[in-house]
mmCIF file of C-alpha atoms and ligand atoms in Angstrom:
data_model
loop_
_atom_site.group_PDB
_atom_site.id
_atom_site.type_symbol
_atom_site.label_atom_id
_atom_site.label_comp_id
_atom_site.label_asym_id
_atom_site.label_seq_id
_atom_site.Cartn_x
_atom_site.Cartn_y
_atom_site.Cartn_z
ATOM 1 C CA MET N 1 91.525 69.845 78.860
ATOM 2 C CA ALA N 2 93.201 66.526 78.053
ATOM 3 C CA MET N 3 90.789 63.577 78.488
ATOM 4 C CA GLY N 4 93.161 60.586 77.744
ATOM 5 C CA SER N 5 96.877 60.470 78.572
ATOM 6 C CA ASP N 6 97.953 62.005 75.440
ATOM 7 C CA MET N 7 94.654 63.073 73.665
ATOM 8 C CA VAL N 8 94.055 66.859 73.547
ATOM 9 C CA PRO N 9 90.097 67.099 72.553
ATOM 10 C CA VAL N 10 90.213 70.720 71.413
ATOM 11 C CA GLU N 11 93.675 71.956 69.967
ATOM 12 C CA LEU N 12 94.503 75.106 68.145
ATOM 13 C CA CYS N 13 97.346 74.801 65.899
ATOM 14 C CA LYS N 14 98.602 75.724 62.118
ATOM 15 C CA GLY N 15 96.982 74.439 59.054
ATOM 16 C CA ILE N 16 97.832 74.776 55.390
ATOM 17 C CA ASN N 17 99.920 78.212 54.658
ATOM 18 C CA GLY N 18 100.078 78.859 58.329
ATOM 19 C CA LEU N 19 96.231 79.464 58.474
ATOM 20 C CA ASP N 20 94.802 78.861 62.023
ATOM 21 C CA LYS N 21 92.865 75.759 62.497
ATOM 22 C CA ILE N 22 91.322 73.738 65.488
ATOM 23 C CA VAL N 23 91.372 70.042 65.738
ATOM 24 C CA LEU N 24 88.562 68.337 67.711
ATOM 25 C CA ARG N 25 89.344 64.777 68.842
ATOM 26 C CA GLU N 26 86.407 62.821 70.452
ATOM 27 C CA SER N 27 87.419 59.874 72.906
ATOM 28 C CA GLY N 28 86.037 57.193 70.410
ATOM 29 C CA GLY N 29 88.489 58.268 67.836
ATOM 30 C CA SER N 30 86.436 60.448 65.503
ATOM 31 C CA SER N 31 87.944 63.834 64.721
ATOM 32 C CA ALA N 32 87.247 67.141 62.977
ATOM 33 C CA GLU N 33 89.169 70.207 61.765
ATOM 34 C CA VAL N 34 87.943 73.757 61.602
ATOM 35 C CA TYR N 35 89.729 76.695 59.898
ATOM 36 C CA LEU N 36 89.252 80.292 61.273
ATOM 37 C CA TYR N 37 89.511 81.300 57.808
ATOM 38 C CA GLY N 38 85.797 80.962 56.489
ATOM 39 C CA GLY N 39 84.953 79.282 60.175
ATOM 40 C CA GLN N 40 85.114 76.362 57.787
ATOM 41 C CA VAL N 41 85.189 72.477 58.781
ATOM 42 C CA THR N 42 87.603 71.030 56.273
ATOM 43 C CA SER N 43 87.878 67.476 57.854
ATOM 44 C CA TRP N 44 85.520 65.089 59.499
ATOM 45 C CA LYS N 45 86.927 61.633 60.380
ATOM 46 C CA ASN N 46 85.148 58.433 61.727
ATOM 47 C CA ASP N 47 86.636 56.413 64.518
ATOM 48 C CA HIS N 48 88.731 54.389 61.816
ATOM 49 C CA GLY N 49 90.244 57.521 60.823
ATOM 50 C CA GLU N 50 88.307 57.496 57.258
ATOM 51 C CA GLU N 51 87.796 61.102 55.836
ATOM 52 C CA LEU N 52 83.951 61.759 55.363
ATOM 53 C CA LEU N 53 84.098 65.091 53.639
ATOM 54 C CA PHE N 54 85.516 66.071 50.154
ATOM 55 C CA VAL N 55 88.413 68.989 49.890
ATOM 56 C CA SER N 56 89.578 69.184 46.432
ATOM 57 C CA SER N 57 93.234 68.415 46.044
ATOM 58 C CA LYS N 58 93.291 71.865 44.138
ATOM 59 C CA ALA N 59 91.909 73.660 47.134
ATOM 60 C CA ILE N 60 93.371 77.215 47.518
ATOM 61 C CA PHE N 61 94.031 77.662 51.262
ATOM 62 C CA LYS N 62 94.545 81.438 50.830
ATOM 63 C CA PRO N 63 92.225 84.451 51.075
ATOM 64 C CA PRO N 64 90.169 85.648 49.418
ATOM 65 C CA LYS N 65 89.453 82.432 47.621
ATOM 66 C CA ALA N 66 87.107 80.340 49.848
ATOM 67 C CA ILE N 67 88.253 76.669 50.637
ATOM 68 C CA ARG N 68 86.862 74.226 47.879
ATOM 69 C CA GLY N 69 85.289 71.496 50.065
ATOM 70 C CA GLY N 70 84.406 70.598 53.604
ATOM 71 C CA ILE N 71 81.570 72.816 54.995
ATOM 72 C CA PRO N 72 81.761 76.572 53.623
ATOM 73 C CA ILE N 73 79.133 78.794 55.246
ATOM 74 C CA CYS N 74 77.124 80.733 52.727
ATOM 75 C CA PHE N 75 75.974 83.964 54.626
ATOM 76 C CA PRO N 76 74.459 86.488 54.203
ATOM 77 C CA GLN N 77 73.630 85.278 50.504
ATOM 78 C CA PHE N 78 73.105 81.862 48.949
ATOM 79 C CA ALA N 79 74.818 81.582 45.573
ATOM 80 C CA SER N 80 73.867 84.511 43.412
ATOM 81 C CA HIS N 81 70.514 85.060 45.121
ATOM 82 C CA GLY N 82 71.127 88.723 45.547
ATOM 83 C CA GLY N 83 73.736 91.349 44.840
ATOM 84 C CA LEU N 84 76.683 90.317 46.798
ATOM 85 C CA GLU N 85 79.636 88.296 45.815
ATOM 86 C CA SER N 86 78.441 84.417 45.302
ATOM 87 C CA HIS N 87 77.685 82.582 48.583
ATOM 88 C CA GLY N 88 78.215 85.782 50.507
ATOM 89 C CA PHE N 89 81.418 86.985 52.441
ATOM 90 C CA ALA N 90 81.363 84.683 55.675
ATOM 91 C CA ARG N 91 83.310 81.962 53.899
ATOM 92 C CA ASN N 92 86.271 84.074 53.123
ATOM 93 C CA ARG N 93 86.695 86.211 56.278
ATOM 94 C CA ILE N 94 88.828 85.242 59.162
ATOM 95 C CA TRP N 95 86.420 84.260 62.208
ATOM 96 C CA SER N 96 87.653 84.652 65.817
ATOM 97 C CA ILE N 97 87.369 82.052 68.689
ATOM 98 C CA ASP N 98 84.504 82.904 70.901
ATOM 99 C CA SER N 99 85.758 82.218 74.436
ATOM 100 C CA ASP N 100 82.632 83.164 76.266
ATOM 101 C CA PRO N 101 79.573 82.251 73.991
ATOM 102 C CA PRO N 102 76.182 82.861 75.585
ATOM 103 C CA SER N 103 74.757 79.541 76.956
ATOM 104 C CA PHE N 104 72.806 77.209 74.803
ATOM 105 C CA PRO N 105 69.118 76.666 76.224
ATOM 106 C CA THR N 106 69.482 73.069 75.632
ATOM 107 C CA VAL N 107 71.984 71.237 77.252
ATOM 108 C CA SER N 108 74.479 69.561 74.514
ATOM 109 C CA SER N 109 75.841 66.082 75.420
ATOM 110 C CA SER N 110 78.864 67.024 73.641
ATOM 111 C CA LYS N 111 82.044 68.066 75.638
ATOM 112 C CA VAL N 112 84.285 68.203 72.466
ATOM 113 C CA PHE N 113 83.240 71.536 70.460
ATOM 114 C CA ILE N 114 84.698 75.032 69.512
ATOM 115 C CA ASP N 115 82.709 78.228 69.411
ATOM 116 C CA LEU N 116 83.731 80.529 66.776
ATOM 117 C CA ILE N 117 82.326 84.342 66.140
ATOM 118 C CA LEU N 118 82.092 86.527 63.123
ATOM 119 C CA LYS N 119 81.399 90.115 63.327
ATOM 120 C CA PRO N 120 81.314 92.788 60.227
ATOM 121 C CA THR N 121 84.301 95.034 59.948
ATOM 122 C CA GLU N 122 84.023 98.502 58.526
ATOM 123 C CA GLU N 123 84.559 97.244 54.872
ATOM 124 C CA ASP N 124 81.992 94.613 55.347
ATOM 125 C CA MET N 125 79.375 97.358 56.272
ATOM 126 C CA LYS N 126 80.026 99.008 53.083
ATOM 127 C CA ILE N 127 78.918 95.948 51.162
ATOM 128 C CA TRP N 128 76.238 94.903 53.523
ATOM 129 C CA PRO N 129 75.283 97.875 55.943
ATOM 130 C CA HIS N 130 73.947 95.654 58.795
ATOM 131 C CA SER N 131 75.478 95.004 62.459
ATOM 132 C CA PHE N 132 75.432 91.260 63.221
ATOM 133 C CA GLU N 133 77.127 88.705 65.418
ATOM 134 C CA PHE N 134 77.313 85.143 63.896
ATOM 135 C CA ARG N 135 78.156 82.549 66.420
ATOM 136 C CA LEU N 136 79.032 78.855 64.987
ATOM 137 C CA ARG N 137 79.503 75.896 67.428
ATOM 138 C CA VAL N 138 81.124 72.914 65.991
ATOM 139 C CA ALA N 139 80.712 69.848 68.055
ATOM 140 C CA LEU N 140 81.638 66.136 67.615
ATOM 141 C CA GLY N 141 79.038 63.934 69.483
ATOM 142 C CA PRO N 142 80.173 60.753 71.372
ATOM 143 C CA GLY N 143 79.478 58.629 68.535
ATOM 144 C CA GLY N 144 81.424 60.916 66.096
ATOM 145 C CA ASP N 145 78.412 62.739 64.944
ATOM 146 C CA LEU N 146 79.357 66.228 63.543
ATOM 147 C CA MET N 147 77.091 68.924 64.780
ATOM 148 C CA LEU N 148 76.985 72.585 63.570
ATOM 149 C CA THR N 149 74.913 75.210 65.173
ATOM 150 C CA SER N 150 74.840 78.899 63.871
ATOM 151 C CA ARG N 151 73.345 81.647 65.897
ATOM 152 C CA ILE N 152 73.011 84.695 64.011
ATOM 153 C CA ARG N 153 71.726 87.987 65.835
ATOM 154 C CA ASN N 154 70.836 91.446 64.553
ATOM 155 C CA THR N 155 73.015 93.774 66.811
ATOM 156 C CA SER N 156 72.009 96.961 64.899
ATOM 157 C CA ALA N 157 71.371 100.121 67.038
ATOM 158 C CA ASP N 158 69.456 101.670 63.870
ATOM 159 C CA GLY N 159 66.344 99.978 64.570
ATOM 160 C CA LYS N 160 66.318 98.282 61.028
ATOM 161 C CA PRO N 161 65.650 94.680 60.446
ATOM 162 C CA PHE N 162 67.778 92.672 57.892
ATOM 163 C CA SER N 163 67.100 89.606 55.710
ATOM 164 C CA PHE N 164 69.492 86.958 54.664
ATOM 165 C CA THR N 165 69.912 83.518 52.946
ATOM 166 C CA PHE N 166 72.171 80.597 54.276
ATOM 167 C CA ALA N 167 73.596 77.408 53.650
ATOM 168 C CA TYR N 168 76.013 74.882 55.143
ATOM 169 C CA HIS N 169 77.410 73.947 51.597
ATOM 170 C CA THR N 170 78.540 70.470 52.757
ATOM 171 C CA TYR N 171 80.830 68.645 50.491
ATOM 172 C CA PHE N 172 80.478 64.877 51.141
ATOM 173 C CA SER N 173 83.167 62.553 49.997
ATOM 174 C CA VAL N 174 81.578 59.759 47.965
ATOM 175 C CA SER N 175 83.128 56.443 46.188
ATOM 176 C CA ASP N 176 81.552 57.112 42.871
ATOM 177 C CA ILE N 177 78.798 59.620 42.303
ATOM 178 C CA SER N 178 77.234 56.974 39.824
ATOM 179 C CA GLU N 179 76.754 54.467 42.566
ATOM 180 C CA VAL N 180 75.204 57.170 45.143
ATOM 181 C CA ARG N 181 71.429 57.992 45.829
ATOM 182 C CA VAL N 182 69.744 60.468 48.028
ATOM 183 C CA GLU N 183 66.462 59.646 50.088
ATOM 184 C CA GLY N 184 64.199 62.150 51.280
ATOM 185 C CA LEU N 185 63.678 64.540 48.456
ATOM 186 C CA GLU N 186 61.264 62.458 46.412
ATOM 187 C CA THR N 187 58.286 64.280 45.055
ATOM 188 C CA LEU N 188 59.410 67.699 46.275
ATOM 189 C CA ASP N 189 59.315 71.032 44.465
ATOM 190 C CA TYR N 190 62.643 72.495 43.585
ATOM 191 C CA LEU N 191 64.241 75.407 41.924
ATOM 192 C CA ASP N 192 66.712 74.298 38.822
ATOM 193 C CA ASN N 193 69.611 76.653 38.848
ATOM 194 C CA LEU N 194 70.502 75.039 35.531
ATOM 195 C CA GLN N 195 67.124 76.310 34.084
ATOM 196 C CA ASN N 196 66.864 79.814 35.301
ATOM 197 C CA LYS N 197 65.663 78.702 38.886
ATOM 198 C CA GLU N 198 62.403 77.532 37.304
ATOM 199 C CA ARG N 199 60.336 75.442 39.758
ATOM 200 C CA PHE N 200 59.556 71.831 38.967
ATOM 201 C CA THR N 201 58.412 69.024 40.904
ATOM 202 C CA GLU N 202 60.695 65.731 41.466
ATOM 203 C CA GLN N 203 59.796 62.495 40.644
ATOM 204 C CA GLY N 204 59.046 59.534 42.961
ATOM 205 C CA ASP N 205 62.033 57.697 42.906
ATOM 206 C CA ALA N 206 65.441 58.448 44.938
ATOM 207 C CA ILE N 207 67.693 60.874 43.297
ATOM 208 C CA THR N 208 70.858 59.394 41.275
ATOM 209 C CA PHE N 209 73.405 61.116 39.416
ATOM 210 C CA GLU N 210 74.346 60.865 35.606
ATOM 211 C CA SER N 211 75.085 64.575 34.888
ATOM 212 C CA GLU N 212 75.358 67.871 36.290
ATOM 213 C CA ILE N 213 72.969 68.886 38.952
ATOM 214 C CA ASP N 214 72.263 72.035 40.919
ATOM 215 C CA LYS N 215 68.777 72.050 42.281
ATOM 216 C CA ILE N 216 67.161 73.788 45.415
ATOM 217 C CA TYR N 217 64.616 71.391 47.040
ATOM 218 C CA LEU N 218 61.987 73.278 48.972
ATOM 219 C CA SER N 219 60.550 72.735 52.311
ATOM 220 C CA THR N 220 62.217 69.190 52.738
ATOM 221 C CA PRO N 221 62.098 66.875 55.672
ATOM 222 C CA THR N 222 64.398 67.324 58.537
ATOM 223 C CA LYS N 223 66.045 64.118 57.623
ATOM 224 C CA ILE N 224 67.971 63.322 54.216
ATOM 225 C CA ALA N 225 69.955 60.191 53.683
ATOM 226 C CA ILE N 226 73.128 59.796 51.247
ATOM 227 C CA LEU N 227 73.466 56.100 50.260
ATOM 228 C CA ASP N 228 76.919 55.306 49.101
ATOM 229 C CA HIS N 229 76.594 51.615 47.711
ATOM 230 C CA GLU N 230 80.337 51.076 46.854
ATOM 231 C CA LYS N 231 81.362 52.402 50.389
ATOM 232 C CA LYS N 232 78.557 50.655 52.035
ATOM 233 C CA ARG N 233 77.974 53.811 54.032
ATOM 234 C CA THR N 234 75.137 56.015 54.581
ATOM 235 C CA PHE N 235 75.361 59.799 55.572
ATOM 236 C CA VAL N 236 72.080 61.079 57.552
ATOM 237 C CA LEU N 237 71.673 64.759 57.544
ATOM 238 C CA ARG N 238 69.333 66.176 60.284
ATOM 239 C CA LYS N 239 68.404 69.620 60.138
ATOM 240 C CA ASP N 240 66.633 72.298 62.079
ATOM 241 C CA GLY N 241 65.536 75.903 61.037
ATOM 242 C CA LEU N 242 66.736 74.999 57.542
ATOM 243 C CA PRO N 243 63.821 74.054 55.334
ATOM 244 C CA ASP N 244 65.548 73.795 51.838
ATOM 245 C CA ALA N 245 68.192 71.422 50.493
ATOM 246 C CA VAL N 246 70.548 72.162 47.714
ATOM 247 C CA VAL N 247 71.933 69.479 45.825
ATOM 248 C CA TRP N 248 74.962 70.189 43.601
ATOM 249 C CA ASN N 249 77.474 68.331 41.598
ATOM 250 C CA PRO N 250 79.254 70.182 38.761
ATOM 251 C CA TRP N 251 80.036 67.209 36.482
ATOM 252 C CA ASP N 252 82.901 67.107 34.077
ATOM 253 C CA LYS N 253 82.505 70.210 31.909
ATOM 254 C CA LYS N 254 82.187 72.546 35.028
ATOM 255 C CA ALA N 255 84.691 70.793 36.977
ATOM 256 C CA LYS N 256 87.425 71.390 34.183
ATOM 257 C CA ALA N 257 86.327 75.131 34.403
ATOM 258 C CA MET N 258 87.079 75.578 38.122
ATOM 259 C CA ALA N 259 90.632 76.307 38.867
ATOM 260 C CA ASP N 260 90.529 74.944 42.294
ATOM 261 C CA PHE N 261 88.705 71.576 41.437
ATOM 262 C CA GLY N 262 90.414 68.462 39.664
ATOM 263 C CA ASP N 263 88.979 67.539 36.285
ATOM 264 C CA ASP N 264 87.826 64.041 37.667
ATOM 265 C CA GLU N 265 87.055 64.872 41.378
ATOM 266 C CA TYR N 266 83.362 65.577 40.548
ATOM 267 C CA LYS N 267 83.106 61.740 40.611
ATOM 268 C CA HIS N 268 84.043 61.641 44.306
ATOM 269 C CA MET N 269 81.851 64.382 45.959
ATOM 270 C CA LEU N 270 78.420 65.283 46.118
ATOM 271 C CA CYS N 271 77.054 68.526 47.950
ATOM 272 C CA VAL N 272 73.866 68.209 49.792
ATOM 273 C CA GLU N 273 73.339 71.672 51.578
ATOM 274 C CA ALA N 274 70.991 72.415 54.567
ATOM 275 C CA ALA N 275 69.517 75.889 53.534
ATOM 276 C CA ALA N 276 67.266 78.540 53.917
ATOM 277 C CA VAL N 277 66.944 80.091 50.416
ATOM 278 C CA GLU N 278 63.437 80.453 49.049
ATOM 279 C CA LYS N 279 62.165 82.320 51.851
ATOM 280 C CA PRO N 280 65.013 84.661 53.435
ATOM 281 C CA ILE N 281 65.475 84.998 57.151
ATOM 282 C CA THR N 282 64.345 88.480 58.375
ATOM 283 C CA LEU N 283 65.752 89.437 61.991
ATOM 284 C CA LYS N 284 64.635 92.701 63.685
ATOM 285 C CA PRO N 285 67.213 94.378 66.154
ATOM 286 C CA GLY N 286 67.828 91.984 69.073
ATOM 287 C CA GLU N 287 66.432 89.070 67.408
ATOM 288 C CA GLU N 288 68.479 85.698 66.886
ATOM 289 C CA TRP N 289 68.028 82.977 64.406
ATOM 290 C CA ARG N 290 69.347 79.551 64.640
ATOM 291 C CA GLY N 291 70.244 77.114 62.193
ATOM 292 C CA ARG N 292 71.494 73.440 63.251
ATOM 293 C CA LEU N 293 72.809 70.719 61.162
ATOM 294 C CA GLU N 294 73.794 67.253 62.389
ATOM 295 C CA LEU N 295 75.694 64.638 60.251
ATOM 296 C CA SER N 296 76.104 61.021 60.992
ATOM 297 C CA ALA N 297 77.869 58.393 59.018
ATOM 298 C CA VAL N 298 76.768 54.740 59.656
ATOM 299 C CA PRO N 299 77.727 51.697 57.773
ATOM 300 C CA SER N 300 74.921 50.420 55.525
ATOM 301 C CA SER N 301 75.547 46.984 56.649
ATOM 302 C CA TYR N 302 73.709 48.078 60.001
ATOM 303 C CA CYS N 303 70.591 47.154 58.265
ATOM 304 C CA SER N 304 71.758 43.540 57.565
ATOM 305 C CA GLY N 305 73.278 44.105 54.510
ATOM 306 C CA GLN N 306 70.273 45.451 52.572
ATOM 307 C CA LEU N 307 69.582 49.102 53.670
ATOM 308 C CA ASP N 308 65.911 50.031 54.174
ATOM 309 C CA PRO N 309 65.995 53.870 53.426
ATOM 310 C CA GLN N 310 62.669 54.259 55.322
ATOM 311 C CA LYS N 311 64.501 52.758 58.353
ATOM 312 C CA VAL N 312 66.974 55.380 57.841
ATOM 313 C CA LEU N 313 64.759 58.212 57.303
ATOM 314 C CA LEU N 314 62.322 57.301 60.172
ATOM 315 C CA SER N 315 64.871 56.199 62.862
ATOM 316 C CA SER N 316 65.672 58.891 65.373
HETATM 317 C C1 BG6 J 1 76.137 75.473 44.873
HETATM 318 C C2 BG6 J 1 75.550 76.209 43.871
HETATM 319 O O1 BG6 J 1 75.661 75.653 46.158
HETATM 320 O O2 BG6 J 1 77.312 76.048 44.876
HETATM 321 C C3 BG6 J 1 76.043 76.247 42.413
HETATM 322 O O3 BG6 J 1 73.917 75.780 44.053
HETATM 323 C C4 BG6 J 1 77.489 76.907 42.472
HETATM 324 O O4 BG6 J 1 75.199 77.123 41.480
HETATM 325 C C5 BG6 J 1 78.155 76.056 43.535
HETATM 326 O O5 BG6 J 1 78.076 76.540 41.402
HETATM 327 C C6 BG6 J 1 79.809 76.407 43.785
HETATM 328 O O6 BG6 J 1 79.830 77.795 44.132
HETATM 329 P P1 BG6 J 1 81.131 78.202 44.351
HETATM 330 O O7 BG6 J 1 81.003 79.964 44.338
HETATM 331 O O8 BG6 J 1 81.807 77.961 45.573
HETATM 332 O O9 BG6 J 1 82.064 77.961 43.099
#
């Protein structure tokens, strides 16, 4: 599998607390790490070795607590939108490597990827009585883009459909939350988790942050940009099959209340989560759903020092 003289593009090794993790390395220098615990991406570095995702210094890498940071997978329930534990159980199950995944209909340009699979155990069936196969591909593109594709299939033999909600709960690393703005969600409707999930309409300006936020933006564009002025870096999210986008920062009070989150760490993270929440996905037996997220990190100076958000949002 080695591409260079000593570079292993896909390596299975031990992570924190002896948990299995996969390291992906792309020939340009970017890398990513994925834990089998949660099927969770915990690191994504650019070709300068700079970490692009936030993981709390207090994260507990030990079942049953989900890892605080990276990209937890929320399935089959987003947050408390149902009777299951918060964000469902996929983020605290041990996934397996899928050595023979069904082929993708479209040819992917990436050769650096890992396929994982999660199937319910008998215990899982007691809390969510549905047979499913959840296949997750995590890939690094040639330019260092991080691509996640989820394929969820109803494999039940009882003829019954099931419904679920979903999110890629991405924790982005930012220099200073007060210097960050999000483009692409202006004028959209959202459900405010801090106000009994009531529906409001966002104003026309880019979103900036000066207090706790926990909003589910509805029917969002496929492209969203996070502009980090201090770092002069822009994250671009492209998503498919995921109409909603959750924006979350716990701010100081909630940060203090979380055992696995540092008191001041809220300043250095922002969750922007590609999601399907408002309208649950329903699958009949044999049907498959696909949800895709592609993340790029580009220097803001690409736009001659002054970032034009329209360019970021409209360029392909
Ligand atoms: C966000 C939710 O996605 O996740 C918040 O919108 C929630 O309401 C947050 O607090 C963190 O959830 P958890 O279960 O990982 O602490």
